[in-house]
mmCIF file of C-alpha atoms and ligand atoms in Angstrom:
data_model
loop_
_atom_site.group_PDB
_atom_site.id
_atom_site.type_symbol
_atom_site.label_atom_id
_atom_site.label_comp_id
_atom_site.label_asym_id
_atom_site.label_seq_id
_atom_site.Cartn_x
_atom_site.Cartn_y
_atom_site.Cartn_z
ATOM 1 C CA UNK D 19 -53.745 0.953 -63.149
ATOM 2 C CA UNK D 20 -50.570 1.825 -60.321
ATOM 3 C CA UNK D 21 -49.264 -1.099 -58.219
ATOM 4 C CA UNK D 22 -49.854 0.374 -54.790
ATOM 5 C CA UNK D 23 -54.061 -0.387 -55.826
ATOM 6 C CA UNK D 24 -53.178 -3.467 -56.646
ATOM 7 C CA UNK D 25 -51.410 -5.060 -53.515
ATOM 8 C CA UNK D 26 -54.245 -4.379 -51.569
ATOM 9 C CA UNK D 27 -56.012 -6.967 -53.022
ATOM 10 C CA UNK D 28 -53.206 -9.470 -53.653
ATOM 11 C CA UNK D 29 -52.807 -11.793 -51.075
ATOM 12 C CA UNK D 30 -49.462 -11.899 -48.758
ATOM 13 C CA UNK D 31 -47.728 -15.280 -50.537
ATOM 14 C CA UNK D 32 -48.559 -13.464 -53.942
ATOM 15 C CA UNK D 33 -46.771 -10.306 -52.514
ATOM 16 C CA UNK D 34 -43.770 -12.404 -51.675
ATOM 17 C CA UNK D 35 -43.092 -14.265 -54.685
ATOM 18 C CA UNK D 36 -44.076 -10.459 -56.449
ATOM 19 C CA UNK D 37 -41.090 -9.545 -54.631
ATOM 20 C CA UNK D 38 -38.971 -12.810 -55.484
ATOM 21 C CA UNK D 39 -39.742 -11.560 -59.197
ATOM 22 C CA UNK D 40 -38.800 -8.205 -58.616
ATOM 23 C CA UNK D 41 -35.590 -9.397 -57.596
ATOM 24 C CA UNK D 42 -34.612 -11.061 -60.061
ATOM 25 C CA UNK D 43 -35.606 -8.937 -62.563
ATOM 26 C CA UNK D 44 -33.190 -6.533 -61.444
ATOM 27 C CA UNK D 45 -30.742 -9.367 -61.091
ATOM 28 C CA UNK D 46 -31.248 -9.360 -64.375
ATOM 29 C CA UNK D 47 -30.992 -6.043 -64.826
ATOM 30 C CA UNK D 48 -27.764 -5.478 -63.055
ATOM 31 C CA UNK D 49 -25.644 -7.945 -65.122
ATOM 32 C CA UNK D 50 -27.053 -6.837 -68.695
ATOM 33 C CA UNK D 51 -27.727 -2.844 -68.777
ATOM 34 C CA UNK D 52 -24.833 -0.499 -69.798
ATOM 35 C CA UNK D 53 -26.381 1.925 -68.144
ATOM 36 C CA UNK D 54 -24.229 4.466 -65.442
ATOM 37 C CA UNK D 55 -24.458 3.202 -61.974
ATOM 38 C CA UNK D 56 -26.524 6.294 -61.210
ATOM 39 C CA UNK D 57 -29.166 5.142 -63.907
ATOM 40 C CA UNK D 58 -29.700 1.243 -62.341
ATOM 41 C CA UNK D 59 -29.564 2.566 -59.005
ATOM 42 C CA UNK D 60 -32.656 5.069 -60.018
ATOM 43 C CA UNK D 61 -34.410 2.605 -62.021
ATOM 44 C CA UNK D 62 -34.185 -0.220 -58.806
ATOM 45 C CA UNK D 63 -34.484 1.845 -55.807
ATOM 46 C CA UNK D 64 -35.547 5.176 -57.605
ATOM 47 C CA UNK D 65 -38.901 6.370 -55.907
ATOM 48 C CA UNK D 66 -40.740 5.526 -58.764
ATOM 49 C CA UNK D 67 -39.245 1.944 -58.895
ATOM 50 C CA UNK D 68 -41.442 -1.062 -58.160
ATOM 51 C CA UNK D 69 -39.622 -1.964 -55.492
ATOM 52 C CA UNK D 70 -40.104 1.324 -53.609
ATOM 53 C CA UNK D 71 -43.848 0.947 -54.343
ATOM 54 C CA UNK D 72 -44.073 -2.195 -53.384
ATOM 55 C CA UNK D 73 -42.124 -1.418 -49.714
ATOM 56 C CA UNK D 74 -45.107 1.697 -49.292
ATOM 57 C CA UNK D 75 -47.642 -0.908 -49.400
ATOM 58 C CA UNK D 76 -46.190 -2.967 -46.633
ATOM 59 C CA UNK D 77 -48.787 -0.972 -44.953
ATOM 60 C CA UNK D 78 -51.947 -2.890 -46.491
ATOM 61 C CA UNK D 79 -50.131 -6.138 -45.621
ATOM 62 C CA UNK D 80 -52.026 -7.916 -42.653
ATOM 63 C CA UNK D 81 -50.229 -7.693 -39.504
ATOM 64 C CA UNK D 82 -49.716 -11.471 -38.726
ATOM 65 C CA UNK D 83 -48.102 -11.071 -42.040
ATOM 66 C CA UNK D 84 -45.963 -8.068 -41.556
ATOM 67 C CA UNK D 85 -42.821 -9.864 -40.128
ATOM 68 C CA UNK D 86 -42.849 -12.284 -42.879
ATOM 69 C CA UNK D 87 -42.899 -9.861 -45.686
ATOM 70 C CA UNK D 88 -40.866 -7.793 -44.405
ATOM 71 C CA UNK D 89 -37.884 -10.197 -43.674
ATOM 72 C CA UNK D 90 -38.324 -10.782 -47.263
ATOM 73 C CA UNK D 91 -38.127 -7.344 -48.687
ATOM 74 C CA UNK D 92 -35.207 -6.595 -46.623
ATOM 75 C CA UNK D 93 -33.550 -9.193 -47.723
ATOM 76 C CA UNK D 94 -34.473 -8.711 -51.834
ATOM 77 C CA UNK D 95 -33.322 -4.887 -50.955
ATOM 78 C CA UNK D 96 -29.890 -5.925 -49.650
ATOM 79 C CA UNK D 97 -29.279 -8.686 -51.702
ATOM 80 C CA UNK D 98 -29.699 -6.236 -54.701
ATOM 81 C CA UNK D 99 -27.365 -3.514 -52.923
ATOM 82 C CA UNK D 100 -24.550 -5.528 -53.198
ATOM 83 C CA UNK D 101 -25.264 -6.736 -56.406
ATOM 84 C CA UNK D 102 -24.994 -3.676 -57.872
ATOM 85 C CA UNK D 103 -21.973 -2.597 -55.800
ATOM 86 C CA UNK D 104 -19.985 -5.638 -57.105
ATOM 87 C CA UNK D 105 -20.933 -4.785 -60.330
ATOM 88 C CA UNK D 106 -20.476 -1.022 -59.757
ATOM 89 C CA UNK D 107 -16.976 -1.715 -58.349
ATOM 90 C CA UNK D 108 -16.045 -4.181 -61.029
ATOM 91 C CA UNK D 109 -17.113 -2.061 -64.425
ATOM 92 C CA UNK D 110 -15.890 0.908 -63.022
ATOM 93 C CA UNK D 111 -19.519 2.005 -63.289
ATOM 94 C CA UNK D 112 -18.829 4.415 -59.934
ATOM 95 C CA UNK D 113 -18.959 7.986 -60.963
ATOM 96 C CA UNK D 114 -16.008 9.247 -59.269
ATOM 97 C CA UNK D 115 -17.851 12.526 -58.732
ATOM 98 C CA UNK D 116 -20.556 11.219 -57.187
ATOM 99 C CA UNK D 117 -21.098 12.400 -53.410
ATOM 100 C CA UNK D 118 -23.257 10.875 -50.738
ATOM 101 C CA UNK D 119 -24.582 13.885 -49.206
ATOM 102 C CA UNK D 120 -25.870 11.671 -46.815
ATOM 103 C CA UNK D 121 -22.949 10.029 -45.384
ATOM 104 C CA UNK D 122 -21.273 10.680 -41.945
ATOM 105 C CA UNK D 123 -18.216 13.193 -42.234
ATOM 106 C CA UNK D 124 -14.876 13.021 -42.080
ATOM 107 C CA UNK D 125 -13.822 15.629 -39.107
ATOM 108 C CA UNK D 126 -10.831 17.345 -39.730
ATOM 109 C CA UNK D 127 -8.128 17.254 -37.177
ATOM 110 C CA UNK D 128 -8.369 20.008 -34.626
ATOM 111 C CA UNK D 129 -5.732 21.117 -33.230
ATOM 112 C CA UNK D 130 -5.028 22.412 -29.347
ATOM 113 C CA UNK D 131 -2.594 24.822 -27.717
ATOM 114 C CA UNK D 132 0.593 23.206 -26.632
ATOM 115 C CA UNK D 133 0.839 21.883 -23.104
ATOM 116 C CA UNK D 134 3.529 24.235 -22.184
ATOM 117 C CA UNK D 135 1.533 26.972 -23.668
ATOM 118 C CA UNK D 136 -1.212 25.670 -21.635
ATOM 119 C CA UNK D 137 0.827 26.014 -18.793
ATOM 120 C CA UNK D 138 2.613 29.367 -19.677
ATOM 121 C CA UNK D 139 -1.427 30.899 -19.365
ATOM 122 C CA UNK D 140 -2.230 28.851 -16.128
ATOM 123 C CA UNK D 141 0.684 30.053 -14.462
ATOM 124 C CA UNK D 142 0.221 34.058 -16.107
ATOM 125 C CA UNK D 143 -3.403 33.354 -14.230
ATOM 126 C CA UNK D 144 -2.439 32.705 -10.917
ATOM 127 C CA UNK D 145 0.013 35.643 -10.920
ATOM 128 C CA UNK D 146 -2.137 38.080 -11.912
ATOM 129 C CA UNK D 147 -4.269 37.239 -9.249
ATOM 130 C CA UNK D 148 -2.172 38.364 -6.555
ATOM 131 C CA UNK D 149 -1.296 41.508 -9.099
ATOM 132 C CA UNK D 150 2.010 40.464 -10.894
ATOM 133 C CA UNK D 151 1.691 41.094 -14.417
ATOM 134 C CA UNK D 152 3.295 39.391 -17.308
ATOM 135 C CA UNK D 153 6.420 41.290 -18.828
ATOM 136 C CA UNK D 154 8.630 40.317 -21.566
ATOM 137 C CA UNK D 155 12.122 40.768 -21.634
ATOM 138 C CA UNK D 156 14.774 39.668 -24.223
ATOM 139 C CA UNK D 157 15.319 36.147 -25.201
ATOM 140 C CA UNK D 158 19.064 37.169 -26.442
ATOM 141 C CA UNK D 159 20.145 39.496 -24.262
ATOM 142 C CA UNK D 160 23.662 41.542 -23.434
ATOM 143 C CA UNK D 161 25.521 39.291 -21.092
ATOM 144 C CA UNK D 162 25.251 42.216 -18.756
ATOM 145 C CA UNK D 163 21.569 41.555 -18.027
ATOM 146 C CA UNK D 164 21.787 37.542 -17.151
ATOM 147 C CA UNK D 165 25.512 37.291 -15.458
ATOM 148 C CA UNK D 166 26.983 40.573 -14.276
ATOM 149 C CA UNK D 167 23.998 42.749 -13.831
ATOM 150 C CA UNK D 168 23.432 39.794 -11.108
ATOM 151 C CA UNK D 169 26.609 40.466 -9.057
ATOM 152 C CA UNK D 170 28.187 37.845 -11.172
ATOM 153 C CA UNK D 171 31.385 39.703 -12.212
ATOM 154 C CA UNK D 172 32.956 38.673 -15.952
ATOM 155 C CA UNK D 173 34.980 35.277 -15.062
ATOM 156 C CA UNK D 174 32.909 34.361 -11.479
ATOM 157 C CA UNK D 175 32.994 30.766 -11.572
ATOM 158 C CA UNK D 176 29.114 30.843 -10.491
ATOM 159 C CA UNK D 177 28.193 31.822 -13.497
ATOM 160 C CA UNK D 178 29.959 28.010 -14.430
ATOM 161 C CA UNK D 179 26.679 26.915 -13.464
ATOM 162 C CA UNK D 180 24.794 28.411 -16.793
ATOM 163 C CA UNK D 181 26.135 26.765 -19.690
ATOM 164 C CA UNK D 182 25.299 29.733 -21.652
ATOM 165 C CA UNK D 183 25.588 29.834 -25.664
ATOM 166 C CA UNK D 184 27.614 32.838 -26.409
ATOM 167 C CA UNK D 185 26.987 34.522 -29.830
ATOM 168 C CA UNK D 186 29.585 35.268 -31.799
ATOM 169 C CA UNK D 187 29.654 39.306 -32.233
ATOM 170 C CA UNK D 188 31.779 41.950 -33.062
ATOM 171 C CA UNK D 189 30.536 44.332 -29.979
ATOM 172 C CA UNK D 190 30.965 48.025 -29.230
ATOM 173 C CA UNK D 191 34.867 48.118 -28.943
ATOM 174 C CA UNK D 192 35.761 50.570 -26.961
ATOM 175 C CA UNK D 193 32.216 51.835 -26.111
ATOM 176 C CA UNK D 194 29.466 50.545 -23.550
ATOM 177 C CA UNK D 195 31.237 47.759 -21.555
ATOM 178 C CA UNK D 196 28.162 46.698 -20.729
ATOM 179 C CA UNK D 197 27.386 45.910 -24.246
ATOM 180 C CA UNK D 198 29.960 43.489 -25.664
ATOM 181 C CA UNK D 199 29.116 40.313 -25.708
ATOM 182 C CA UNK D 200 25.393 38.878 -26.671
ATOM 183 C CA UNK D 201 24.255 35.608 -25.127
ATOM 184 C CA UNK D 202 20.928 33.498 -25.282
ATOM 185 C CA UNK D 203 19.789 34.038 -21.563
ATOM 186 C CA UNK D 204 20.317 30.920 -19.638
ATOM 187 C CA UNK D 205 17.149 32.453 -17.173
ATOM 188 C CA UNK D 206 15.052 34.399 -16.755
ATOM 189 C CA UNK D 207 16.779 36.143 -14.089
ATOM 190 C CA UNK D 208 18.074 38.391 -17.181
ATOM 191 C CA UNK D 209 14.615 40.428 -16.672
ATOM 192 C CA UNK D 210 15.306 41.830 -13.104
ATOM 193 C CA UNK D 211 17.098 44.547 -13.882
ATOM 194 C CA UNK D 212 15.961 44.892 -17.216
ATOM 195 C CA UNK D 213 12.399 45.298 -15.202
ATOM 196 C CA UNK D 214 13.791 48.115 -12.220
ATOM 197 C CA UNK D 215 15.662 50.563 -15.211
ATOM 198 C CA UNK D 216 11.699 51.291 -15.886
ATOM 199 C CA UNK D 217 11.530 52.889 -13.130
ATOM 200 C CA UNK D 218 8.376 52.442 -11.865
ATOM 201 C CA UNK D 219 7.758 50.961 -8.662
ATOM 202 C CA UNK D 220 6.775 48.636 -6.536
ATOM 203 C CA UNK D 221 7.361 45.975 -8.851
ATOM 204 C CA UNK D 222 5.526 42.808 -9.208
ATOM 205 C CA UNK D 223 6.308 40.993 -12.579
ATOM 206 C CA UNK D 224 6.285 37.649 -13.755
ATOM 207 C CA UNK D 225 8.631 37.323 -16.829
ATOM 208 C CA UNK D 226 8.023 34.251 -18.633
ATOM 209 C CA UNK D 227 10.418 33.353 -21.308
ATOM 210 C CA UNK D 228 12.572 30.489 -23.001
ATOM 211 C CA UNK D 229 16.080 29.950 -21.899
ATOM 212 C CA UNK D 230 18.870 28.194 -23.203
ATOM 213 C CA UNK D 231 21.805 25.910 -22.045
ATOM 214 C CA UNK D 232 24.188 23.348 -23.276
ATOM 215 C CA UNK D 233 22.180 20.269 -21.898
ATOM 216 C CA UNK D 234 19.864 17.459 -22.876
ATOM 217 C CA UNK D 235 18.897 14.113 -20.880
ATOM 218 C CA UNK D 236 15.504 12.976 -19.341
ATOM 219 C CA UNK D 237 14.744 16.504 -17.177
ATOM 220 C CA UNK D 238 16.698 18.558 -19.393
ATOM 221 C CA UNK D 239 16.363 20.269 -22.949
ATOM 222 C CA UNK D 240 18.746 22.488 -24.822
ATOM 223 C CA UNK D 241 16.003 25.099 -25.174
ATOM 224 C CA UNK D 242 13.202 25.396 -22.072
ATOM 225 C CA UNK D 243 10.510 27.916 -20.314
ATOM 226 C CA UNK D 244 11.342 29.440 -17.162
ATOM 227 C CA UNK D 245 8.908 31.806 -15.386
ATOM 228 C CA UNK D 246 10.863 34.550 -13.058
ATOM 229 C CA UNK D 247 8.408 36.430 -9.880
ATOM 230 C CA UNK D 248 9.919 39.865 -8.876
ATOM 231 C CA UNK D 249 8.525 41.683 -6.000
ATOM 232 C CA UNK D 250 9.890 45.092 -5.093
ATOM 233 C CA UNK D 251 8.762 47.570 -2.682
ATOM 234 C CA UNK D 252 8.631 48.739 1.223
ATOM 235 C CA UNK D 253 9.473 46.366 3.637
ATOM 236 C CA UNK D 254 9.192 42.698 1.919
ATOM 237 C CA UNK D 255 9.742 40.156 3.972
ATOM 238 C CA UNK D 256 10.569 36.285 3.712
ATOM 239 C CA UNK D 257 6.919 35.777 4.940
ATOM 240 C CA UNK D 258 5.562 37.553 1.637
ATOM 241 C CA UNK D 259 8.215 35.213 -0.463
ATOM 242 C CA UNK D 260 6.699 31.898 1.177
ATOM 243 C CA UNK D 261 3.545 33.406 1.226
ATOM 244 C CA UNK D 262 3.485 33.816 -2.676
ATOM 245 C CA UNK D 263 5.336 30.449 -3.123
ATOM 246 C CA UNK D 264 2.314 28.467 -1.214
ATOM 247 C CA UNK D 265 -0.402 30.240 -2.813
ATOM 248 C CA UNK D 266 0.998 29.295 -5.904
ATOM 249 C CA UNK D 267 1.823 25.522 -5.053
ATOM 250 C CA UNK D 268 -1.497 25.369 -4.007
ATOM 251 C CA UNK D 269 -3.456 26.840 -7.074
ATOM 252 C CA UNK D 270 -1.038 25.201 -9.726
ATOM 253 C CA UNK D 271 -0.502 21.983 -8.266
ATOM 254 C CA UNK D 272 -3.603 21.199 -5.724
ATOM 255 C CA UNK D 273 -4.845 21.865 -2.797
ATOM 256 C CA UNK D 274 -2.818 19.267 -0.829
ATOM 257 C CA UNK D 275 0.751 20.751 -1.837
ATOM 258 C CA UNK D 276 3.108 22.520 0.398
ATOM 259 C CA UNK D 277 6.148 24.602 -0.101
ATOM 260 C CA UNK D 278 8.890 24.575 2.453
ATOM 261 C CA UNK D 279 12.419 26.727 1.680
ATOM 262 C CA UNK D 280 15.958 25.191 2.100
ATOM 263 C CA UNK D 281 19.274 27.543 2.194
ATOM 264 C CA UNK D 282 21.135 27.918 -0.762
ATOM 265 C CA UNK D 283 23.516 30.093 -2.955
ATOM 266 C CA UNK D 284 23.253 32.355 -5.676
ATOM 267 C CA UNK D 285 24.829 35.475 -6.370
ATOM 268 C CA UNK D 286 21.937 37.701 -7.292
ATOM 269 C CA UNK D 287 20.061 36.443 -3.694
ATOM 270 C CA UNK D 288 20.496 36.935 -0.136
ATOM 271 C CA UNK D 289 19.796 34.962 1.715
ATOM 272 C CA UNK D 290 18.828 32.341 -1.102
ATOM 273 C CA UNK D 291 16.794 29.315 -1.221
ATOM 274 C CA UNK D 292 15.859 26.440 -2.900
ATOM 275 C CA UNK D 293 12.160 25.727 -2.764
ATOM 276 C CA UNK D 294 10.858 22.206 -2.361
ATOM 277 C CA UNK D 295 7.179 21.323 -3.425
ATOM 278 C CA UNK D 296 5.616 18.313 -1.390
ATOM 279 C CA UNK D 297 5.525 14.974 -3.735
ATOM 280 C CA UNK D 298 2.320 14.673 -5.180
ATOM 281 C CA UNK D 299 2.557 10.709 -5.590
ATOM 282 C CA UNK D 300 3.280 9.733 -1.410
ATOM 283 C CA UNK D 301 2.150 13.478 -0.006
ATOM 284 C CA UNK D 302 5.119 14.256 1.924
ATOM 285 C CA UNK D 303 6.017 10.625 3.169
ATOM 286 C CA UNK D 304 8.772 10.011 0.786
ATOM 287 C CA UNK D 305 8.124 7.572 -2.187
ATOM 288 C CA UNK D 306 10.534 6.304 -5.023
ATOM 289 C CA UNK D 307 9.615 9.301 -7.075
ATOM 290 C CA UNK D 308 10.774 11.543 -4.354
ATOM 291 C CA UNK D 309 13.597 12.513 -1.723
ATOM 292 C CA UNK D 310 11.930 12.045 1.822
ATOM 293 C CA UNK D 311 8.598 13.209 0.640
ATOM 294 C CA UNK D 312 10.193 16.856 -1.567
ATOM 295 C CA UNK D 313 10.496 17.514 -4.847
ATOM 296 C CA UNK D 314 12.996 20.644 -6.278
ATOM 297 C CA UNK D 315 10.927 22.908 -7.921
ATOM 298 C CA UNK D 316 13.611 26.289 -8.260
ATOM 299 C CA UNK D 317 15.600 28.922 -6.939
ATOM 300 C CA UNK D 318 14.876 31.727 -4.847
ATOM 301 C CA UNK D 319 15.488 34.402 -2.492
ATOM 302 C CA UNK D 320 15.645 38.195 -1.364
ATOM 303 C CA UNK D 321 16.769 40.412 -4.117
ATOM 304 C CA UNK D 322 20.661 41.150 -3.253
ATOM 305 C CA UNK D 323 21.542 45.150 -2.479
ATOM 306 C CA UNK D 324 23.769 45.102 -5.823
ATOM 307 C CA UNK D 325 21.579 43.703 -8.108
ATOM 308 C CA UNK D 326 18.835 47.006 -6.806
ATOM 309 C CA UNK D 327 21.446 49.550 -7.117
ATOM 310 C CA UNK D 328 22.516 47.640 -10.709
ATOM 311 C CA UNK D 329 18.728 48.719 -11.099
ATOM 312 C CA UNK D 330 18.790 52.225 -9.566
ATOM 313 C CA UNK D 331 16.584 50.961 -6.891
ATOM 314 C CA UNK D 332 16.969 52.955 -3.846
ATOM 315 C CA UNK D 333 18.070 50.270 -1.297
ATOM 316 C CA UNK D 334 17.623 52.441 1.825
ATOM 317 C CA UNK D 335 13.688 52.927 0.821
ATOM 318 C CA UNK D 336 13.172 49.727 -1.058
ATOM 319 C CA UNK D 337 13.471 45.386 -1.369
ATOM 320 C CA UNK D 338 11.978 42.332 -2.470
ATOM 321 C CA UNK D 339 12.407 38.647 -3.166
ATOM 322 C CA UNK D 340 12.620 36.710 -6.628
ATOM 323 C CA UNK D 341 12.321 33.520 -7.636
ATOM 324 C CA UNK D 342 12.813 31.317 -10.766
ATOM 325 C CA UNK D 343 11.959 27.734 -11.991
ATOM 326 C CA UNK D 344 10.800 26.037 -15.407
ATOM 327 C CA UNK D 345 7.793 25.972 -16.368
ATOM 328 C CA UNK D 346 8.326 22.534 -18.094
ATOM 329 C CA UNK D 347 9.176 20.726 -14.872
ATOM 330 C CA UNK D 348 6.590 22.518 -13.033
ATOM 331 C CA UNK D 349 4.101 21.124 -15.462
ATOM 332 C CA UNK D 350 5.955 17.579 -15.089
ATOM 333 C CA UNK D 351 5.362 17.589 -11.577
ATOM 334 C CA UNK D 352 1.642 18.634 -11.309
ATOM 335 C CA UNK D 353 -0.745 16.018 -9.669
ATOM 336 C CA UNK D 354 -1.851 13.667 -12.292
ATOM 337 C CA UNK D 355 0.568 14.243 -15.211
ATOM 338 C CA UNK D 356 2.939 11.021 -13.983
ATOM 339 C CA UNK D 357 5.734 12.678 -17.031
ATOM 340 C CA UNK D 358 9.412 11.204 -16.484
ATOM 341 C CA UNK D 359 10.804 12.568 -19.545
ATOM 342 C CA UNK D 360 10.562 16.275 -20.287
ATOM 343 C CA UNK D 361 11.915 15.129 -24.168
ATOM 344 C CA UNK D 362 8.413 14.306 -25.736
ATOM 345 C CA UNK D 363 7.114 17.429 -24.851
ATOM 346 C CA UNK D 364 9.090 18.452 -27.847
ATOM 347 C CA UNK D 365 9.079 15.927 -30.148
ATOM 348 C CA UNK D 366 6.539 16.726 -32.115
ATOM 349 C CA UNK D 367 4.678 13.547 -31.634
ATOM 350 C CA UNK D 368 0.886 14.380 -32.156
ATOM 351 C CA UNK D 369 0.120 10.730 -30.615
ATOM 352 C CA UNK D 370 1.936 11.968 -27.164
ATOM 353 C CA UNK D 371 0.424 15.804 -27.471
ATOM 354 C CA UNK D 372 -3.120 15.028 -28.451
ATOM 355 C CA UNK D 373 -3.393 13.642 -24.691
ATOM 356 C CA UNK D 374 -3.248 16.735 -22.727
HETATM 357 N N1 LIG O 540 17.773 32.204 -12.061
HETATM 358 C C1 LIG O 540 18.043 30.957 -11.292
HETATM 359 C C2 LIG O 540 18.209 29.784 -12.173
HETATM 360 O O1 LIG O 540 17.631 29.929 -13.333
HETATM 361 C C3 LIG O 540 16.841 30.517 -10.035
HETATM 362 C C4 LIG O 540 16.871 31.933 -9.576
HETATM 363 C C5 LIG O 540 15.573 33.084 -9.399
HETATM 364 C C6 LIG O 540 16.954 31.664 -8.249
HETATM 365 C C7 LIG O 540 15.255 33.874 -8.955
HETATM 366 C C8 LIG O 540 16.873 33.000 -7.682
HETATM 367 C C9 LIG O 540 16.042 34.077 -7.754
HETATM 368 O O2 LIG O 540 18.301 28.572 -11.447
#
């Protein structure tokens, strides 16, 4: 006769004592048996075990006694579970190959794009909308492109600012004077004349590349990214430049941000400007973080005729503007970022990087 048929007839008190008997027997079994963990588990908690059958008969217990029996049943189960796992641990009964397929899994770590890559993608998209195309130019280049072609003759003091890494290279002695020295490009402006040399006009390029300078502090690292815009067409004005700068500032930094341009000097633009963006913390009023409400973003200007000529662009028909900024610096100025040190971006500390 099965236990199920049996219990329908036994009163609740007897059911409880039956439970306690099962418990005692199981405890004894756990203590004495040499069976494997799985075997013990199956015999105590398996489908055919007395405990399981008794639990199934709970629905036959009178309503008013259900709670009492339920509590006892749970206690019996818990205490047997504990005893079994204690024994398993002590006697090494647990089979290492055993796997609980119902246990929640462990998620493997999931990576995401580095924040600088995310910023590069965002910048590219913003300029795409204005019709600028992302291009790539060498990050290791003849020094002609980042310097001489940009109206900085050899030994001109202006080139001091770029703290360039030169690469020891024998050059082509006696051959092309422009292909003598190799540098790690200190700015993306090396792409200006290179882009013009393609001979396709008008130009609307956005050149994003790594740049290298011998510098390291809270706002500088020796390898960083710049993005360089170049627009060459007929009748380009400073107004166009300002329009593009404002569009970018609002799209990238937030709709409340504004730009301003201040006179500056670069050898390769005339006039030249330094571009500022209104501070995201104080909204242009002036605070601890900014200079009277403005943060410096980078350089810009109308492309110098010497540069256009070096790129074989007819200066009687075409003119244009250029600008070049640091990607990391721009990212740090984004509303809500509040990063005051550039170095963690390249520190490879996942705890920092996974926040973005
Ligand atoms: N290349 C300049 C720099 O690195 C910035 C710049 C780009 C200025 C284009 C004017 C035009 O500081």
